[in-house]
Amino acid sequence: MWALPPSDSVLHLLSFVAVAAQAMTAALAAGKRSMDWAGVCMLGCIAALGGGTIRDVLLGHYPLVWVQHPSYLLLAAGAALATILLARLVHRLNTAFLVLDAIGRVVFTMAGCDIAWQVDASLPLVVVVVAGMITGCAGGVLRDVLCNDVPLLFRAELYASVSIVIGLFYSTAFGLKLNDELWTALSFVLGLTFRLLAIRYKWEMPKFVFSDDQR
């Protein structure tokens, strides 16, 4: 049922947008921590490519994407450095940060699902979706940890769950034999809209709260 998906041009184009977007979020986070330019560049590359690297290692997918395509590494570094010059023109950095982070997560989730199927077309759907979630979320977690922040994954509105929904929606196309590029575009719009609405209306997962008084 789950046929190997081809790498369509829409996803390929969006991947470049996502790498730049995630690198820019890292640069903004680095600026709030007064990092030097080298730190900004390094953090940008880790945030943009870290999720895909972890996914590739877990799936045994070699060479790593940024090793096979150094253009991604150059793009991440360039976007991070460019943000240093552009940040002063952005008056609402927090809004820009959240929008760019949402774009990166949506596209990386779809790309992660795509790569998982290229590694092994017989992988169970749940493994494919988890691979997409790791790709979409791990880079942001690494960025926040290196900035000494509690990761957005653990404190923000519908973070990892957005990746799960996107992965399921995107993967469905290949079971139904629908147009790849059209479905990629629809998945991107759905995921980005879902995440931005969650931020706007503060949709959250139920929280587990336990204190010593409850023992």
PDB file of N, CA and C in Angstrom, residues 74-137:
ATOM      1  N   LEU A  74      26.167  25.304   3.464  1.00  0.00           N
ATOM      2  CA  LEU A  74      26.484  26.678   3.085  1.00  0.00           C
ATOM      3  C   LEU A  74      25.260  27.578   3.217  1.00  0.00           C
ATOM      4  N   LEU A  75      24.096  27.052   2.845  1.00  0.00           N
ATOM      5  CA  LEU A  75      22.868  27.831   2.951  1.00  0.00           C
ATOM      6  C   LEU A  75      22.546  28.149   4.407  1.00  0.00           C
ATOM      7  N   ALA A  76      22.691  27.154   5.292  1.00  0.00           N
ATOM      8  CA  ALA A  76      22.406  27.369   6.708  1.00  0.00           C
ATOM      9  C   ALA A  76      23.342  28.416   7.300  1.00  0.00           C
ATOM     10  N   ALA A  77      24.628  28.289   6.997  1.00  0.00           N
ATOM     11  CA  ALA A  77      25.604  29.249   7.516  1.00  0.00           C
ATOM     12  C   ALA A  77      25.333  30.647   6.965  1.00  0.00           C
ATOM     13  N   GLY A  78      25.032  30.729   5.669  1.00  0.00           N
ATOM     14  CA  GLY A  78      24.766  32.026   5.052  1.00  0.00           C
ATOM     15  C   GLY A  78      23.511  32.687   5.607  1.00  0.00           C
ATOM     16  N   ALA A  79      22.458  31.897   5.806  1.00  0.00           N
ATOM     17  CA  ALA A  79      21.208  32.454   6.344  1.00  0.00           C
ATOM     18  C   ALA A  79      21.404  32.952   7.768  1.00  0.00           C
ATOM     19  N   ALA A  80      22.184  32.203   8.565  1.00  0.00           N
ATOM     20  CA  ALA A  80      22.447  32.624   9.942  1.00  0.00           C
ATOM     21  C   ALA A  80      23.223  33.940   9.970  1.00  0.00           C
ATOM     22  N   LEU A  81      24.238  34.053   9.134  1.00  0.00           N
ATOM     23  CA  LEU A  81      25.032  35.280   9.103  1.00  0.00           C
ATOM     24  C   LEU A  81      24.228  36.454   8.550  1.00  0.00           C
ATOM     25  N   ALA A  82      23.377  36.183   7.546  1.00  0.00           N
ATOM     26  CA  ALA A  82      22.547  37.249   6.984  1.00  0.00           C
ATOM     27  C   ALA A  82      21.565  37.792   8.015  1.00  0.00           C
ATOM     28  N   THR A  83      21.134  36.938   8.931  1.00  0.00           N
ATOM     29  CA  THR A  83      20.185  37.360   9.964  1.00  0.00           C
ATOM     30  C   THR A  83      20.793  38.406  10.886  1.00  0.00           C
ATOM     31  N   ILE A  84      22.104  38.348  11.057  1.00  0.00           N
ATOM     32  CA  ILE A  84      22.781  39.348  11.888  1.00  0.00           C
ATOM     33  C   ILE A  84      22.525  40.746  11.325  1.00  0.00           C
ATOM     34  N   LEU A  85      22.535  40.851  10.008  1.00  0.00           N
ATOM     35  CA  LEU A  85      22.327  42.151   9.361  1.00  0.00           C
ATOM     36  C   LEU A  85      20.852  42.526   9.284  1.00  0.00           C
ATOM     37  N   LEU A  86      19.983  41.507   9.171  1.00  0.00           N
ATOM     38  CA  LEU A  86      18.559  41.768   8.984  1.00  0.00           C
ATOM     39  C   LEU A  86      17.796  41.922  10.291  1.00  0.00           C
ATOM     40  N   ALA A  87      18.351  41.384  11.375  1.00  0.00           N
ATOM     41  CA  ALA A  87      17.615  41.352  12.645  1.00  0.00           C
ATOM     42  C   ALA A  87      17.222  42.752  13.115  1.00  0.00           C
ATOM     43  N   ARG A  88      18.063  43.724  12.874  1.00  0.00           N
ATOM     44  CA  ARG A  88      17.774  45.083  13.331  1.00  0.00           C
ATOM     45  C   ARG A  88      16.592  45.700  12.585  1.00  0.00           C
ATOM     46  N   LEU A  89      16.253  45.121  11.423  1.00  0.00           N
ATOM     47  CA  LEU A  89      15.125  45.630  10.654  1.00  0.00           C
ATOM     48  C   LEU A  89      13.810  44.985  11.079  1.00  0.00           C
ATOM     49  N   VAL A  90      13.896  43.934  11.892  1.00  0.00           N
ATOM     50  CA  VAL A  90      12.704  43.202  12.328  1.00  0.00           C
ATOM     51  C   VAL A  90      12.292  43.715  13.704  1.00  0.00           C
ATOM     52  N   HIS A  91      11.104  44.289  13.775  1.00  0.00           N
ATOM     53  CA  HIS A  91      10.661  44.904  15.026  1.00  0.00           C
ATOM     54  C   HIS A  91       9.989  43.896  15.957  1.00  0.00           C
ATOM     55  N   ARG A  92       9.472  42.811  15.382  1.00  0.00           N
ATOM     56  CA  ARG A  92       8.797  41.818  16.225  1.00  0.00           C
ATOM     57  C   ARG A  92       9.528  40.491  16.076  1.00  0.00           C
ATOM     58  N   LEU A  93      10.674  40.402  16.717  1.00  0.00           N
ATOM     59  CA  LEU A  93      11.525  39.230  16.571  1.00  0.00           C
ATOM     60  C   LEU A  93      10.836  37.963  17.061  1.00  0.00           C
ATOM     61  N   ASN A  94      10.036  38.057  18.092  1.00  0.00           N
ATOM     62  CA  ASN A  94       9.398  36.866  18.633  1.00  0.00           C
ATOM     63  C   ASN A  94       8.429  36.263  17.618  1.00  0.00           C
ATOM     64  N   THR A  95       7.658  37.120  16.947  1.00  0.00           N
ATOM     65  CA  THR A  95       6.735  36.635  15.920  1.00  0.00           C
ATOM     66  C   THR A  95       7.493  36.020  14.756  1.00  0.00           C
ATOM     67  N   ALA A  96       8.556  36.691  14.307  1.00  0.00           N
ATOM     68  CA  ALA A  96       9.365  36.159  13.209  1.00  0.00           C
ATOM     69  C   ALA A  96       9.966  34.812  13.589  1.00  0.00           C
ATOM     70  N   PHE A  97      10.441  34.711  14.816  1.00  0.00           N
ATOM     71  CA  PHE A  97      11.036  33.470  15.312  1.00  0.00           C
ATOM     72  C   PHE A  97      10.032  32.323  15.222  1.00  0.00           C
ATOM     73  N   LEU A  98       8.801  32.533  15.703  1.00  0.00           N
ATOM     74  CA  LEU A  98       7.795  31.467  15.733  1.00  0.00           C
ATOM     75  C   LEU A  98       7.348  31.066  14.331  1.00  0.00           C
ATOM     76  N   VAL A  99       7.204  32.039  13.431  1.00  0.00           N
ATOM     77  CA  VAL A  99       6.782  31.725  12.059  1.00  0.00           C
ATOM     78  C   VAL A  99       7.865  30.937  11.336  1.00  0.00           C
ATOM     79  N   LEU A 100       9.105  31.376  11.452  1.00  0.00           N
ATOM     80  CA  LEU A 100      10.209  30.669  10.804  1.00  0.00           C
ATOM     81  C   LEU A 100      10.375  29.265  11.376  1.00  0.00           C
ATOM     82  N   ASP A 101      10.225  29.144  12.686  1.00  0.00           N
ATOM     83  CA  ASP A 101      10.318  27.835  13.321  1.00  0.00           C
ATOM     84  C   ASP A 101       9.222  26.908  12.810  1.00  0.00           C
ATOM     85  N   ALA A 102       8.015  27.438  12.620  1.00  0.00           N
ATOM     86  CA  ALA A 102       6.895  26.637  12.117  1.00  0.00           C
ATOM     87  C   ALA A 102       7.156  26.169  10.690  1.00  0.00           C
ATOM     88  N   ILE A 103       7.678  27.053   9.849  1.00  0.00           N
ATOM     89  CA  ILE A 103       7.993  26.674   8.463  1.00  0.00           C
ATOM     90  C   ILE A 103       9.014  25.539   8.439  1.00  0.00           C
ATOM     91  N   GLY A 104      10.073  25.699   9.235  1.00  0.00           N
ATOM     92  CA  GLY A 104      11.107  24.666   9.272  1.00  0.00           C
ATOM     93  C   GLY A 104      10.570  23.335   9.733  1.00  0.00           C
ATOM     94  N   ARG A 105       9.731  23.334  10.771  1.00  0.00           N
ATOM     95  CA  ARG A 105       9.223  22.071  11.295  1.00  0.00           C
ATOM     96  C   ARG A 105       8.333  21.349  10.283  1.00  0.00           C
ATOM     97  N   VAL A 106       7.457  22.085   9.629  1.00  0.00           N
ATOM     98  CA  VAL A 106       6.528  21.476   8.670  1.00  0.00           C
ATOM     99  C   VAL A 106       7.288  20.817   7.529  1.00  0.00           C
ATOM    100  N   VAL A 107       8.208  21.556   6.930  1.00  0.00           N
ATOM    101  CA  VAL A 107       8.930  21.027   5.770  1.00  0.00           C
ATOM    102  C   VAL A 107       9.861  19.888   6.168  1.00  0.00           C
ATOM    103  N   PHE A 108      10.565  20.035   7.276  1.00  0.00           N
ATOM    104  CA  PHE A 108      11.476  18.972   7.703  1.00  0.00           C
ATOM    105  C   PHE A 108      10.723  17.694   8.050  1.00  0.00           C
ATOM    106  N   THR A 109       9.513  17.823   8.575  1.00  0.00           N
ATOM    107  CA  THR A 109       8.719  16.629   8.876  1.00  0.00           C
ATOM    108  C   THR A 109       8.402  15.867   7.600  1.00  0.00           C
ATOM    109  N   MET A 110       7.967  16.576   6.569  1.00  0.00           N
ATOM    110  CA  MET A 110       7.670  15.920   5.289  1.00  0.00           C
ATOM    111  C   MET A 110       8.930  15.309   4.681  1.00  0.00           C
ATOM    112  N   ALA A 111      10.035  16.051   4.746  1.00  0.00           N
ATOM    113  CA  ALA A 111      11.295  15.534   4.189  1.00  0.00           C
ATOM    114  C   ALA A 111      11.758  14.300   4.953  1.00  0.00           C
ATOM    115  N   GLY A 112      11.557  14.291   6.285  1.00  0.00           N
ATOM    116  CA  GLY A 112      11.941  13.130   7.077  1.00  0.00           C
ATOM    117  C   GLY A 112      11.164  11.890   6.700  1.00  0.00           C
ATOM    118  N   CYS A 113       9.863  12.054   6.474  1.00  0.00           N
ATOM    119  CA  CYS A 113       9.038  10.922   6.003  1.00  0.00           C
ATOM    120  C   CYS A 113       9.528  10.429   4.652  1.00  0.00           C
ATOM    121  N   ASP A 114       9.842  11.365   3.780  1.00  0.00           N
ATOM    122  CA  ASP A 114      10.308  11.028   2.431  1.00  0.00           C
ATOM    123  C   ASP A 114      11.608  10.229   2.483  1.00  0.00           C
ATOM    124  N   ILE A 115      12.566  10.679   3.305  1.00  0.00           N
ATOM    125  CA  ILE A 115      13.851  10.000   3.424  1.00  0.00           C
ATOM    126  C   ILE A 115      13.670   8.606   4.016  1.00  0.00           C
ATOM    127  N   ALA A 116      12.803   8.478   5.012  1.00  0.00           N
ATOM    128  CA  ALA A 116      12.578   7.176   5.638  1.00  0.00           C
ATOM    129  C   ALA A 116      12.110   6.157   4.613  1.00  0.00           C
ATOM    130  N   TRP A 117      11.227   6.565   3.705  1.00  0.00           N
ATOM    131  CA  TRP A 117      10.757   5.636   2.678  1.00  0.00           C
ATOM    132  C   TRP A 117      11.842   5.338   1.648  1.00  0.00           C
ATOM    133  N   GLN A 118      12.703   6.298   1.392  1.00  0.00           N
ATOM    134  CA  GLN A 118      13.795   6.040   0.462  1.00  0.00           C
ATOM    135  C   GLN A 118      14.790   5.034   1.046  1.00  0.00           C
ATOM    136  N   VAL A 119      14.957   5.068   2.368  1.00  0.00           N
ATOM    137  CA  VAL A 119      15.843   4.101   3.018  1.00  0.00           C
ATOM    138  C   VAL A 119      15.264   2.705   2.924  1.00  0.00           C
ATOM    139  N   ASP A 120      13.967   2.562   3.209  1.00  0.00           N
ATOM    140  CA  ASP A 120      13.322   1.252   3.175  1.00  0.00           C
ATOM    141  C   ASP A 120      11.826   1.452   2.927  1.00  0.00           C
ATOM    142  N   ALA A 121      11.377   1.091   1.733  1.00  0.00           N
ATOM    143  CA  ALA A 121       9.975   1.299   1.361  1.00  0.00           C
ATOM    144  C   ALA A 121       9.023   0.432   2.175  1.00  0.00           C
ATOM    145  N   SER A 122       9.549  -0.571   2.876  1.00  0.00           N
ATOM    146  CA  SER A 122       8.683  -1.465   3.646  1.00  0.00           C
ATOM    147  C   SER A 122       8.559  -1.053   5.114  1.00  0.00           C
ATOM    148  N   LEU A 123       9.126   0.083   5.490  1.00  0.00           N
ATOM    149  CA  LEU A 123       9.042   0.526   6.878  1.00  0.00           C
ATOM    150  C   LEU A 123       7.583   0.734   7.281  1.00  0.00           C
ATOM    151  N   PRO A 124       7.225   0.353   8.510  1.00  0.00           N
ATOM    152  CA  PRO A 124       5.854   0.608   8.993  1.00  0.00           C
ATOM    153  C   PRO A 124       5.560   2.101   9.023  1.00  0.00           C
ATOM    154  N   LEU A 125       4.297   2.433   8.884  1.00  0.00           N
ATOM    155  CA  LEU A 125       3.889   3.831   8.862  1.00  0.00           C
ATOM    156  C   LEU A 125       4.321   4.564  10.133  1.00  0.00           C
ATOM    157  N   VAL A 126       4.233   3.908  11.278  1.00  0.00           N
ATOM    158  CA  VAL A 126       4.585   4.563  12.528  1.00  0.00           C
ATOM    159  C   VAL A 126       6.057   4.954  12.553  1.00  0.00           C
ATOM    160  N   VAL A 127       6.924   4.138  11.976  1.00  0.00           N
ATOM    161  CA  VAL A 127       8.358   4.456  11.927  1.00  0.00           C
ATOM    162  C   VAL A 127       8.594   5.654  11.019  1.00  0.00           C
ATOM    163  N   VAL A 128       7.881   5.697   9.912  1.00  0.00           N
ATOM    164  CA  VAL A 128       8.018   6.811   8.970  1.00  0.00           C
ATOM    165  C   VAL A 128       7.594   8.125   9.627  1.00  0.00           C
ATOM    166  N   VAL A 129       6.478   8.085  10.343  1.00  0.00           N
ATOM    167  CA  VAL A 129       5.985   9.293  11.004  1.00  0.00           C
ATOM    168  C   VAL A 129       6.947   9.748  12.106  1.00  0.00           C
ATOM    169  N   VAL A 130       7.498   8.803  12.864  1.00  0.00           N
ATOM    170  CA  VAL A 130       8.463   9.152  13.909  1.00  0.00           C
ATOM    171  C   VAL A 130       9.729   9.738  13.283  1.00  0.00           C
ATOM    172  N   ALA A 131      10.164   9.193  12.155  1.00  0.00           N
ATOM    173  CA  ALA A 131      11.326   9.749  11.465  1.00  0.00           C
ATOM    174  C   ALA A 131      11.058  11.190  11.043  1.00  0.00           C
ATOM    175  N   GLY A 132       9.840  11.449  10.587  1.00  0.00           N
ATOM    176  CA  GLY A 132       9.477  12.813  10.232  1.00  0.00           C
ATOM    177  C   GLY A 132       9.454  13.726  11.445  1.00  0.00           C
ATOM    178  N   MET A 133       8.946  13.232  12.562  1.00  0.00           N
ATOM    179  CA  MET A 133       8.877  14.033  13.781  1.00  0.00           C
ATOM    180  C   MET A 133      10.283  14.367  14.286  1.00  0.00           C
ATOM    181  N   ILE A 134      11.188  13.398  14.264  1.00  0.00           N
ATOM    182  CA  ILE A 134      12.568  13.644  14.693  1.00  0.00           C
ATOM    183  C   ILE A 134      13.212  14.715  13.816  1.00  0.00           C
ATOM    184  N   THR A 135      13.008  14.591  12.511  1.00  0.00           N
ATOM    185  CA  THR A 135      13.573  15.566  11.580  1.00  0.00           C
ATOM    186  C   THR A 135      13.012  16.955  11.831  1.00  0.00           C
ATOM    187  N   GLY A 136      11.712  17.012  12.121  1.00  0.00           N
ATOM    188  CA  GLY A 136      11.067  18.301  12.303  1.00  0.00           C
ATOM    189  C   GLY A 136      11.349  18.964  13.633  1.00  0.00           C
ATOM    190  N   CYS A 137      11.587  18.176  14.678  1.00  0.00           N
ATOM    191  CA  CYS A 137      11.669  18.737  16.038  1.00  0.00           C
ATOM    192  C   CYS A 137      13.071  18.766  16.636  1.00  0.00           C
TER     193      CYS A 137
END
